[in-house]
Amino acid sequence: AQTVTQSQPEMSVQEAETVTLSCTYDTSESNYYLFWYKQPPSRQMILVIRQEAYKQQNATENRFSVNFQKAAKSFSLKISDSQLGDTAMYFCAFRGRTSYDKVIFGPGTSLSVIP
Amino acid sequence: GAVVSQHPSWVICKSGTSVKIECRSLDFQATTMFWYRQFPKQSLMLMATSNEGSKATYEQGVEKDKFLINHASLTLSTLTVTSAHPEDSSFYICSAREVTVEQYFGPGTRLTVT
């Protein structure tokens, strides 16, 4: 069974600084998807970034980028130029390749951006 | 992006009663819908997966008779909490997926059982 681990329950960063959130996962599959989701105080889940395992290039979305290390089963999220609106829970998630595979979430990291 | 709605956003019910939560995909057809439960400061826990026209597949430890899921159409899924008790109080989130990779989340429903 797949598992997703986030070893940092809470983190804080100064506004405009850079922060990296860690995520590791375990799977026997070779093709899969990895995601970072953001859950602000409103509790609406927002997709931040997606990575397909067969792509070696790390995904980027504006200020958000990932460091995907497939052999190490590591998938960290880097947030550059942190903004107050980045304050939220961040969940790392895994999904297998088939259409009906469920998304498995990590325990989450609570990020606070300090003005 | 695609929109998923949930109704109600907050419901209070008395212990022993049943409550229904609706999840709708507003601008796409959801071949698969998921129901999650989230306790404060915790992650999302998958309760069940449903495909339109089929019986839901429940995760281990989730009571099928207590949490009734119906995926009646490609745009609507419902979760009914039967004979609710205070320990069922939680935040329930639905998610919908079409045939692509993307999975869209509803805004959630806060259930309080008194």
Coordinates of N, CA and C in Angstrom, one line a residue:
Chain A
A1 N 0.8 -1.2 0.0 CA 0.0 0.0 0.0 C 0.9 1.3 0.0
Q2 N 0.3 2.3 -0.7 CA 1.1 3.5 -0.8 C 0.9 4.3 0.5
T3 N 2.0 5.0 0.9 CA 2.0 5.9 2.1 C 2.6 7.2 1.7
V4 N 2.2 8.3 2.3 CA 2.8 9.6 2.1 C 3.1 10.2 3.5
T5 N 4.4 10.6 3.6 CA 4.8 11.2 4.9 C 5.3 12.6 4.7
Q6 N 4.9 13.4 5.6 CA 5.4 14.8 5.7 C 5.9 15.0 7.1
S7 N 7.2 15.2 7.2 CA 7.9 15.2 8.5 C 7.8 16.5 9.3
Q8 N 7.3 17.5 8.7 CA 7.3 18.8 9.3 C 5.8 19.2 9.6
P9 N 5.3 19.0 10.8 CA 4.0 19.4 11.1 C 3.7 20.9 11.0
E10 N 4.7 21.7 11.4 CA 4.5 23.2 11.3 C 5.8 23.8 10.8
M11 N 5.6 24.9 10.1 CA 6.8 25.7 9.6 C 6.3 27.1 9.5
S12 N 7.3 28.0 9.6 CA 7.1 29.4 9.4 C 8.2 30.0 8.6
V13 N 7.8 31.1 7.9 CA 8.8 31.8 7.0 C 8.4 33.2 7.0
Q14 N 9.5 34.0 6.9 CA 9.3 35.5 6.8 C 8.8 35.8 5.4
E15 N 7.9 36.8 5.4 CA 7.4 37.3 4.1 C 8.5 37.6 3.1
A16 N 8.4 37.2 1.9 CA 9.4 37.4 0.8 C 10.5 36.4 0.8
E17 N 10.6 35.6 1.9 CA 11.6 34.6 1.9 C 11.2 33.3 1.2
T18 N 12.1 32.3 1.1 CA 11.8 31.1 0.5 C 11.7 30.0 1.5
V19 N 10.8 29.0 1.3 CA 10.6 27.9 2.2 C 10.4 26.6 1.4
T20 N 10.9 25.5 2.0 CA 10.8 24.2 1.4 C 10.1 23.3 2.3
L21 N 9.0 22.7 1.8 CA 8.2 21.7 2.5 C 8.6 20.3 2.0
S22 N 8.8 19.4 2.9 CA 9.3 18.0 2.6 C 8.2 17.0 2.5
C23 N 8.4 16.0 1.6 CA 7.4 15.0 1.4 C 8.1 13.7 0.9
T24 N 7.9 12.6 1.5 CA 8.4 11.3 1.0 C 7.2 10.4 0.9
Y25 N 7.3 9.4 0.0 CA 6.2 8.5 -0.2 C 6.8 7.1 -0.5
D26 N 5.9 6.2 -0.4 CA 6.3 4.8 -0.7 C 5.4 4.1 -1.6
T27 N 5.9 3.6 -2.7 CA 5.0 2.9 -3.6 C 5.9 1.9 -4.4
S28 N 5.2 0.9 -4.9 CA 5.9 -0.1 -5.8 C 5.6 0.1 -7.3
E29 N 4.7 1.1 -7.5 CA 4.4 1.5 -8.9 C 5.5 2.3 -9.5
S30 N 5.6 2.3 -10.9 CA 6.6 3.0 -11.6 C 6.0 4.3 -12.2
N31 N 4.7 4.3 -12.5 CA 4.0 5.4 -13.0 C 2.9 5.9 -12.1
Y32 N 3.0 7.2 -11.7 CA 2.0 7.7 -10.8 C 2.1 9.2 -10.9
Y33 N 1.2 9.9 -10.1 CA 1.1 11.3 -10.0 C 1.4 11.7 -8.6
L34 N 2.0 12.9 -8.4 CA 2.2 13.5 -7.1 C 1.6 14.9 -7.2
F35 N 1.1 15.3 -6.1 CA 0.4 16.6 -6.0 C 0.8 17.3 -4.7
W36 N 0.8 18.6 -4.8 CA 0.7 19.5 -3.6 C -0.6 20.2 -3.6
Y37 N -1.3 20.1 -2.5 CA -2.6 20.8 -2.3 C -2.4 21.8 -1.1
K38 N -3.1 22.9 -1.3 CA -3.1 24.0 -0.3 C -4.5 24.0 0.3
Q39 N -4.6 24.1 1.6 CA -5.9 24.3 2.3 C -5.8 25.5 3.2
P40 N -6.3 26.6 2.7 CA -6.3 27.8 3.5 C -7.4 27.7 4.6
P41 N -7.5 28.8 5.5 CA -8.5 28.7 6.6 C -9.9 28.5 6.1
S42 N -10.2 28.8 4.8 CA -11.6 28.6 4.3 C -11.8 27.1 4.1
R43 N -10.8 26.3 4.1 CA -10.8 24.8 4.0 C -11.1 24.3 2.6
Q44 N -11.1 25.2 1.6 CA -11.2 24.8 0.2 C -9.9 24.3 -0.2
M45 N -9.9 23.0 -0.7 CA -8.7 22.4 -1.2 C -8.3 23.0 -2.6
I46 N -7.1 23.5 -2.7 CA -6.6 24.1 -3.9 C -5.4 23.4 -4.4
L47 N -5.4 23.0 -5.7 CA -4.2 22.3 -6.3 C -3.1 23.3 -6.5
V48 N -2.0 23.1 -6.0 CA -0.8 24.0 -6.1 C 0.0 23.5 -7.3
I49 N 0.3 22.3 -7.4 CA 1.2 21.8 -8.4 C 1.1 20.3 -8.6
R50 N 1.4 19.8 -9.8 CA 1.3 18.4 -10.1 C 2.5 17.9 -10.8
Q51 N 2.9 16.7 -10.5 CA 4.1 16.1 -11.1 C 3.8 14.7 -11.6
E52 N 4.1 14.4 -12.8 CA 3.9 13.0 -13.3 C 5.2 12.3 -13.2
A53 N 5.2 11.1 -12.7 CA 6.4 10.4 -12.3 C 7.3 10.1 -13.5
Y54 N 6.7 9.9 -14.7 CA 7.5 9.6 -15.8 C 8.2 10.8 -16.4
K55 N 7.9 12.0 -15.9 CA 8.6 13.2 -16.4 C 9.7 13.5 -15.5
Q56 N 10.9 13.6 -16.0 CA 12.1 13.9 -15.2 C 12.1 15.4 -14.8
Q57 N 11.6 16.3 -15.6 CA 11.6 17.7 -15.4 C 10.7 18.1 -14.2
N58 N 11.3 18.8 -13.3 CA 10.5 19.3 -12.1 C 9.4 20.3 -12.5
A59 N 8.2 20.1 -12.0 CA 7.1 21.0 -12.3 C 7.3 22.3 -11.6
T60 N 6.9 23.4 -12.3 CA 6.9 24.7 -11.7 C 5.6 25.4 -12.0
E61 N 5.1 26.3 -11.1 CA 3.9 27.1 -11.3 C 4.2 28.4 -10.6
N62 N 4.6 29.4 -11.4 CA 4.9 30.7 -10.8 C 5.9 30.6 -9.6
R63 N 5.5 30.9 -8.4 CA 6.4 30.9 -7.3 C 6.6 29.6 -6.7
F64 N 5.9 28.6 -7.2 CA 5.9 27.2 -6.6 C 6.7 26.3 -7.5
S65 N 7.6 25.5 -7.0 CA 8.3 24.5 -7.7 C 8.6 23.3 -6.9
V66 N 8.8 22.2 -7.5 CA 9.1 21.0 -6.8 C 10.5 20.4 -7.1
N67 N 11.0 19.6 -6.2 CA 12.2 18.9 -6.4 C 11.8 17.4 -6.3
F68 N 11.6 16.8 -7.4 CA 11.2 15.4 -7.5 C 12.4 14.5 -7.7
Q69 N 12.6 13.6 -6.7 CA 13.7 12.7 -6.7 C 13.0 11.3 -6.7
K70 N 12.9 10.7 -7.9 CA 12.1 9.4 -8.0 C 12.8 8.3 -7.2
A71 N 14.1 8.2 -7.4 CA 14.8 7.1 -6.8 C 14.7 7.2 -5.2
A72 N 14.7 8.4 -4.7 CA 14.6 8.6 -3.3 C 13.2 8.6 -2.8
K73 N 12.2 8.7 -3.7 CA 10.8 8.8 -3.4 C 10.6 10.0 -2.6
S74 N 11.1 11.1 -3.1 CA 11.0 12.4 -2.4 C 10.4 13.4 -3.3
F75 N 9.6 14.3 -2.7 CA 8.8 15.3 -3.5 C 8.6 16.5 -2.7
S76 N 9.6 17.4 -2.7 CA 9.5 18.6 -1.9 C 9.0 19.8 -2.7
L77 N 8.3 20.7 -1.9 CA 7.7 21.9 -2.5 C 8.5 23.1 -2.1
K78 N 8.9 23.9 -3.0 CA 9.6 25.2 -2.7 C 8.7 26.4 -3.0
I79 N 8.5 27.2 -2.1 CA 7.7 28.4 -2.3 C 8.7 29.6 -2.2
S80 N 8.8 30.3 -3.3 CA 9.7 31.5 -3.4 C 8.9 32.8 -3.1
D81 N 9.6 33.8 -2.6 CA 8.9 35.1 -2.4 C 7.6 34.9 -1.6
S82 N 7.7 34.3 -0.5 CA 6.5 33.9 0.3 C 5.6 35.1 0.5
Q83 N 4.3 34.9 0.4 CA 3.3 36.0 0.6 C 2.4 35.6 1.8
L84 N 1.7 36.6 2.4 CA 0.8 36.3 3.5 C -0.3 35.3 3.1
G85 N -0.7 35.4 1.9 CA -1.8 34.5 1.4 C -1.3 33.1 1.3
D86 N 0.0 32.8 1.4 CA 0.4 31.4 1.4 C 0.2 30.7 2.7
T87 N -0.1 31.4 3.7 CA -0.4 30.8 5.0 C -1.6 29.8 4.9
A88 N -1.3 28.5 5.2 CA -2.3 27.5 4.9 C -1.7 26.1 5.4
M89 N -2.5 25.1 5.3 CA -2.1 23.7 5.4 C -1.7 23.3 4.0
Y90 N -0.6 22.6 3.9 CA -0.1 22.0 2.7 C -0.1 20.5 2.8
F91 N -0.7 19.9 1.8 CA -0.8 18.4 1.8 C -0.1 17.9 0.6
C92 N 0.8 17.0 0.8 CA 1.4 16.2 -0.3 C 0.5 15.0 -0.6
A93 N 0.3 14.7 -1.8 CA -0.6 13.6 -2.2 C -0.1 12.7 -3.3
F94 N -0.5 11.5 -3.3 CA -0.1 10.5 -4.3 C -1.3 9.9 -5.0
R95 N -1.2 9.6 -6.3 CA -2.2 8.9 -7.0 C -1.6 8.0 -8.0
G96 N -2.1 6.7 -8.1 CA -1.6 5.8 -9.1 C -2.1 6.2 -10.5
R97 N -1.7 5.5 -11.5 CA -2.0 5.9 -12.9 C -3.4 5.5 -13.4
T98 N -4.0 4.5 -12.8 CA -5.3 4.1 -13.4 C -6.4 5.1 -13.1
S99 N -7.4 5.1 -13.8 CA -8.4 6.2 -13.7 C -9.1 6.2 -12.3
Y100 N -9.2 5.0 -11.7 CA -10.0 5.0 -10.5 C -9.1 5.0 -9.3
D101 N -7.9 5.1 -9.4 CA -7.0 5.1 -8.2 C -7.3 6.3 -7.4
K102 N -7.4 6.1 -6.1 CA -7.7 7.1 -5.1 C -6.5 8.0 -4.8
V103 N -6.7 9.2 -4.4 CA -5.6 10.1 -4.0 C -5.3 9.8 -2.5
I104 N -4.1 9.6 -2.1 CA -3.7 9.4 -0.7 C -3.0 10.6 -0.3
F105 N -3.4 11.2 0.8 CA -2.8 12.4 1.4 C -1.9 12.2 2.5
G106 N -0.9 13.0 2.6 CA 0.0 13.0 3.7 C -0.6 13.7 4.9
P107 N 0.0 13.8 6.0 CA -0.6 14.3 7.2 C -0.7 15.9 7.2
G108 N 0.1 16.5 6.3 CA 0.0 17.9 6.2 C 1.1 18.7 6.9
T109 N 1.4 19.9 6.4 CA 2.3 20.8 7.1 C 1.6 22.2 7.2
S110 N 1.6 22.7 8.4 CA 0.9 24.0 8.6 C 2.0 25.1 8.4
L111 N 1.8 25.9 7.4 CA 2.8 26.9 7.1 C 2.2 28.3 7.5
S112 N 3.0 29.0 8.2 CA 2.7 30.4 8.6 C 3.7 31.4 8.0
V113 N 3.2 32.4 7.2 CA 4.0 33.4 6.7 C 3.9 34.6 7.6
I114 N 5.1 35.0 8.1 CA 5.2 36.1 9.1 C 5.5 37.4 8.4
P115 N 4.7 38.4 8.7 CA 5.0 39.7 8.0 C 6.2 40.4 8.6
Chain B
G1 N -11.1 26.7 -13.8 CA -11.2 25.3 -13.6 C -12.6 24.8 -13.3
A2 N -12.8 23.5 -13.2 CA -14.1 23.0 -12.9 C -14.6 23.3 -11.5
V3 N -15.9 23.3 -11.3 CA -16.4 23.7 -10.0 C -17.2 22.5 -9.4
V4 N -17.0 22.3 -8.1 CA -17.8 21.3 -7.4 C -18.4 22.0 -6.2
S5 N -19.7 21.8 -6.1 CA -20.4 22.5 -5.0 C -20.9 21.4 -4.0
Q6 N -21.1 21.9 -2.8 CA -21.6 21.0 -1.7 C -22.7 21.8 -1.0
H7 N -23.7 21.0 -0.6 CA -24.8 21.6 0.1 C -25.4 20.7 1.2
P8 N -25.5 21.1 2.4 CA -25.3 22.5 2.9 C -23.8 22.7 3.2
S9 N -23.5 23.9 3.5 CA -22.1 24.2 4.0 C -21.9 23.9 5.4
W10 N -23.0 24.0 6.2 CA -23.0 23.7 7.6 C -24.3 23.2 8.0
V11 N -24.4 22.1 8.8 CA -25.6 21.5 9.2 C -25.5 21.1 10.7
I12 N -26.5 21.4 11.4 CA -26.6 20.9 12.8 C -27.8 20.0 12.9
C13 N -27.6 18.8 13.5 CA -28.7 17.9 13.7 C -28.6 17.3 15.0
K14 N -29.7 16.7 15.4 CA -29.8 16.1 16.7 C -29.4 14.6 16.7
S15 N -28.8 14.2 17.7 CA -28.4 12.8 17.8 C -29.5 11.8 17.5
G16 N -29.3 10.9 16.6 CA -30.3 9.9 16.2 C -31.0 10.2 14.9
T17 N -30.8 11.4 14.4 CA -31.4 11.7 13.2 C -30.5 11.5 12.0
S18 N -31.0 11.6 10.8 CA -30.1 11.4 9.6 C -30.0 12.7 8.9
V19 N -28.9 12.9 8.2 CA -28.6 14.1 7.5 C -28.0 13.8 6.1
K20 N -28.4 14.5 5.1 CA -27.9 14.2 3.7 C -27.1 15.4 3.3
I21 N -26.0 15.1 2.7 CA -25.1 16.1 2.1 C -25.0 15.9 0.6
E22 N -25.2 16.9 -0.2 CA -25.1 16.8 -1.6 C -23.8 17.3 -2.2
C23 N -23.4 16.7 -3.2 CA -22.2 17.1 -3.9 C -22.5 17.1 -5.4
R24 N -22.2 18.3 -6.1 CA -22.6 18.4 -7.5 C -21.3 18.9 -8.3
S25 N -21.1 18.3 -9.4 CA -20.2 18.9 -10.4 C -20.9 19.8 -11.3
L26 N -20.6 21.1 -11.3 CA -21.4 22.1 -12.0 C -21.2 22.2 -13.5
D27 N -20.0 21.9 -13.9 CA -19.7 22.1 -15.3 C -18.9 21.0 -16.0
F28 N -19.0 19.8 -15.4 CA -18.4 18.7 -16.0 C -19.1 17.4 -15.5
Q29 N -18.9 16.4 -16.2 CA -19.5 15.1 -15.8 C -18.5 14.3 -15.0
A30 N -18.8 14.0 -13.8 CA -17.9 13.3 -12.9 C -18.2 11.8 -12.9
T31 N -17.2 11.1 -13.5 CA -17.3 9.7 -13.6 C -17.1 9.0 -12.3
T32 N -16.3 9.7 -11.5 CA -15.9 9.2 -10.1 C -16.0 10.3 -9.1
M33 N -16.6 10.0 -8.0 CA -16.7 10.9 -6.9 C -16.1 10.3 -5.6
F34 N -15.5 11.1 -4.8 CA -14.9 10.7 -3.6 C -15.5 11.5 -2.4
W35 N -15.6 10.8 -1.3 CA -16.0 11.4 0.0 C -14.9 11.3 1.0
Y36 N -14.5 12.4 1.6 CA -13.5 12.5 2.6 C -14.1 13.0 3.9
R37 N -13.4 12.7 5.0 CA -13.7 13.2 6.3 C -12.4 13.8 6.8
Q38 N -12.6 15.0 7.5 CA -11.4 15.7 8.0 C -11.7 16.2 9.4
F39 N -10.9 15.7 10.4 CA -11.0 16.3 11.7 C -10.1 17.5 11.8
P40 N -10.3 18.3 12.8 CA -9.5 19.5 13.0 C -8.0 19.3 13.0
K41 N -7.3 20.0 12.2 CA -5.8 19.9 12.2 C -5.3 18.6 11.7
Q42 N -6.2 17.8 11.0 CA -5.7 16.5 10.5 C -5.9 16.5 9.0
S43 N -5.4 15.4 8.4 CA -5.5 15.3 7.0 C -6.9 14.8 6.5
L44 N -7.0 14.7 5.2 CA -8.2 14.1 4.7 C -8.2 12.6 4.7
M45 N -9.2 12.0 5.2 CA -9.3 10.6 5.2 C -10.4 10.1 4.2
L46 N -10.0 9.3 3.3 CA -11.0 8.9 2.3 C -12.0 7.9 2.9
M47 N -13.2 8.2 2.7 CA -14.3 7.3 3.2 C -14.7 6.3 2.2
A48 N -15.0 6.8 1.0 CA -15.5 5.9 -0.1 C -15.3 6.6 -1.5
T49 N -15.3 5.7 -2.4 CA -15.2 6.1 -3.8 C -16.5 5.6 -4.5
S50 N -17.1 6.4 -5.4 CA -18.3 6.0 -6.1 C -18.2 6.3 -7.5
N51 N -18.7 5.4 -8.3 CA -18.8 5.6 -9.8 C -20.2 5.6 -10.1
E52 N -20.6 6.5 -11.1 CA -22.0 6.7 -11.4 C -22.7 5.4 -11.8
G53 N -23.8 5.1 -11.1 CA -24.6 3.9 -11.4 C -24.1 2.7 -10.7
S54 N -23.0 2.8 -10.0 CA -22.5 1.6 -9.3 C -22.5 1.8 -7.8
K55 N -22.4 0.7 -7.0 CA -22.3 0.8 -5.6 C -21.0 1.5 -5.2
A56 N -21.0 2.2 -4.1 CA -19.8 2.8 -3.6 C -18.8 1.8 -3.0
T57 N -17.5 2.1 -3.2 CA -16.5 1.2 -2.5 C -16.0 1.9 -1.3
Y58 N -16.2 1.3 -0.2 CA -15.9 1.9 1.1 C -14.4 1.5 1.6
E59 N -13.8 2.5 2.2 CA -12.5 2.2 2.8 C -12.7 1.3 4.1
Q60 N -11.6 0.6 4.4 CA -11.6 -0.2 5.6 C -11.9 0.6 6.8
G61 N -12.8 0.1 7.6 CA -13.2 0.8 8.8 C -14.3 1.8 8.7
V62 N -14.8 2.0 7.5 CA -15.9 3.0 7.3 C -17.2 2.1 7.3
E63 N -18.2 2.5 8.1 CA -19.4 1.7 8.2 C -20.3 2.0 7.0
K64 N -20.6 1.0 6.2 CA -21.4 1.2 5.0 C -22.8 1.6 5.4
D65 N -23.3 1.0 6.4 CA -24.7 1.2 6.8 C -24.9 2.6 7.5
K66 N -23.9 3.1 7.9 CA -24.0 4.4 8.6 C -23.8 5.6 7.6
F67 N -22.9 5.4 6.7 CA -22.6 6.4 5.7 C -23.0 5.9 4.3
L68 N -24.2 6.3 3.9 CA -24.8 5.8 2.7 C -24.4 6.8 1.6
I69 N -23.8 6.2 0.5 CA -23.4 7.0 -0.6 C -24.2 6.6 -1.8
N70 N -24.7 7.6 -2.5 CA -25.4 7.3 -3.8 C -24.9 8.3 -4.9
H71 N -24.5 7.7 -5.9 CA -23.9 8.4 -7.1 C -25.0 8.3 -8.2
A72 N -26.0 9.1 -8.1 CA -27.2 8.8 -8.9 C -27.0 9.3 -10.4
S73 N -26.2 10.3 -10.6 CA -26.0 10.8 -12.0 C -24.5 11.2 -12.1
L74 N -24.2 11.6 -13.3 CA -22.8 12.1 -13.5 C -22.5 13.4 -12.9
T75 N -23.5 14.0 -12.3 CA -23.2 15.3 -11.7 C -23.6 15.4 -10.2
L76 N -24.1 14.3 -9.7 CA -24.6 14.4 -8.3 C -24.3 13.1 -7.5
S77 N -23.7 13.3 -6.3 CA -23.5 12.3 -5.4 C -24.0 12.8 -4.0
T78 N -24.6 11.9 -3.2 CA -25.0 12.2 -1.9 C -24.4 11.3 -0.9
L79 N -24.2 11.9 0.3 CA -23.7 11.2 1.5 C -24.8 11.4 2.5
T80 N -25.3 10.3 3.0 CA -26.3 10.3 4.1 C -25.7 9.7 5.3
V81 N -25.6 10.5 6.4 CA -25.2 10.0 7.7 C -26.4 9.6 8.5
T82 N -26.5 8.3 8.7 CA -27.7 7.8 9.3 C -27.5 7.7 10.8
S83 N -28.6 7.9 11.6 CA -28.6 7.8 13.0 C -27.3 8.5 13.6
A84 N -27.2 9.7 13.3 CA -25.9 10.5 13.6 C -25.7 10.6 15.1
H85 N -24.5 10.5 15.5 CA -24.1 10.7 16.9 C -23.0 11.8 17.0
P86 N -22.8 12.3 18.2 CA -21.8 13.4 18.3 C -20.4 13.1 17.7
E87 N -20.0 11.8 17.8 CA -18.7 11.5 17.2 C -18.7 11.5 15.7
D88 N -19.8 11.7 15.1 CA -19.9 11.8 13.6 C -19.6 13.3 13.2
S89 N -19.6 14.2 14.2 CA -19.3 15.6 13.9 C -18.0 15.7 13.3
S90 N -17.9 16.4 12.1 CA -16.7 16.4 11.4 C -16.9 17.4 10.2
F91 N -15.8 17.5 9.4 CA -15.9 18.2 8.2 C -15.8 17.2 7.0
Y92 N -16.8 17.2 6.2 CA -16.9 16.3 5.1 C -16.7 17.0 3.8
I93 N -15.8 16.4 3.0 CA -15.4 17.0 1.7 C -15.6 16.0 0.6
C94 N -16.3 16.5 -0.5 CA -16.4 15.6 -1.6 C -15.4 16.1 -2.7
S95 N -15.2 15.2 -3.6 CA -14.3 15.5 -4.7 C -14.8 14.7 -5.9
A96 N -14.6 15.4 -7.1 CA -15.1 14.8 -8.3 C -14.0 14.7 -9.4
R97 N -14.1 13.7 -10.2 CA -13.1 13.5 -11.2 C -13.8 13.1 -12.5
E98 N -13.4 13.7 -13.6 CA -13.8 13.2 -14.9 C -12.8 12.2 -15.4
V99 N -12.7 12.0 -16.6 CA -11.8 10.9 -17.1 C -10.3 11.3 -17.1
T100 N -10.1 12.6 -16.9 CA -8.7 13.1 -16.8 C -8.1 12.9 -15.5
V101 N -6.9 13.4 -15.3 CA -6.2 13.3 -14.0 C -6.8 14.2 -13.0
E102 N -7.3 15.3 -13.4 CA -7.7 16.4 -12.4 C -8.8 15.9 -11.5
Q103 N -8.7 16.2 -10.3 CA -9.7 16.0 -9.3 C -10.0 17.3 -8.6
Y104 N -11.3 17.6 -8.6 CA -11.8 18.9 -8.1 C -12.5 18.7 -6.8
F105 N -12.3 19.6 -5.8 CA -12.8 19.5 -4.5 C -13.9 20.5 -4.2
G106 N -14.9 20.0 -3.5 CA -16.0 20.9 -3.0 C -15.5 21.7 -1.9
P107 N -16.3 22.7 -1.4 CA -15.9 23.5 -0.3 C -16.0 22.9 1.1
G108 N -16.7 21.7 1.1 CA -16.8 21.0 2.4 C -18.1 21.4 3.1
T109 N -18.5 20.4 4.0 CA -19.7 20.6 4.8 C -19.3 20.3 6.3
R110 N -19.6 21.3 7.1 CA -19.4 21.0 8.5 C -20.6 20.4 9.2
L111 N -20.5 19.3 9.7 CA -21.6 18.6 10.4 C -21.4 18.6 11.9
T112 N -22.4 19.1 12.6 CA -22.4 19.2 14.1 C -23.6 18.4 14.6
V113 N -23.3 17.4 15.4 CA -24.4 16.5 15.9 C -24.5 16.8 17.4
T114 N -25.7 17.3 17.8 CA -25.8 17.7 19.2 C -26.6 16.6 20.0

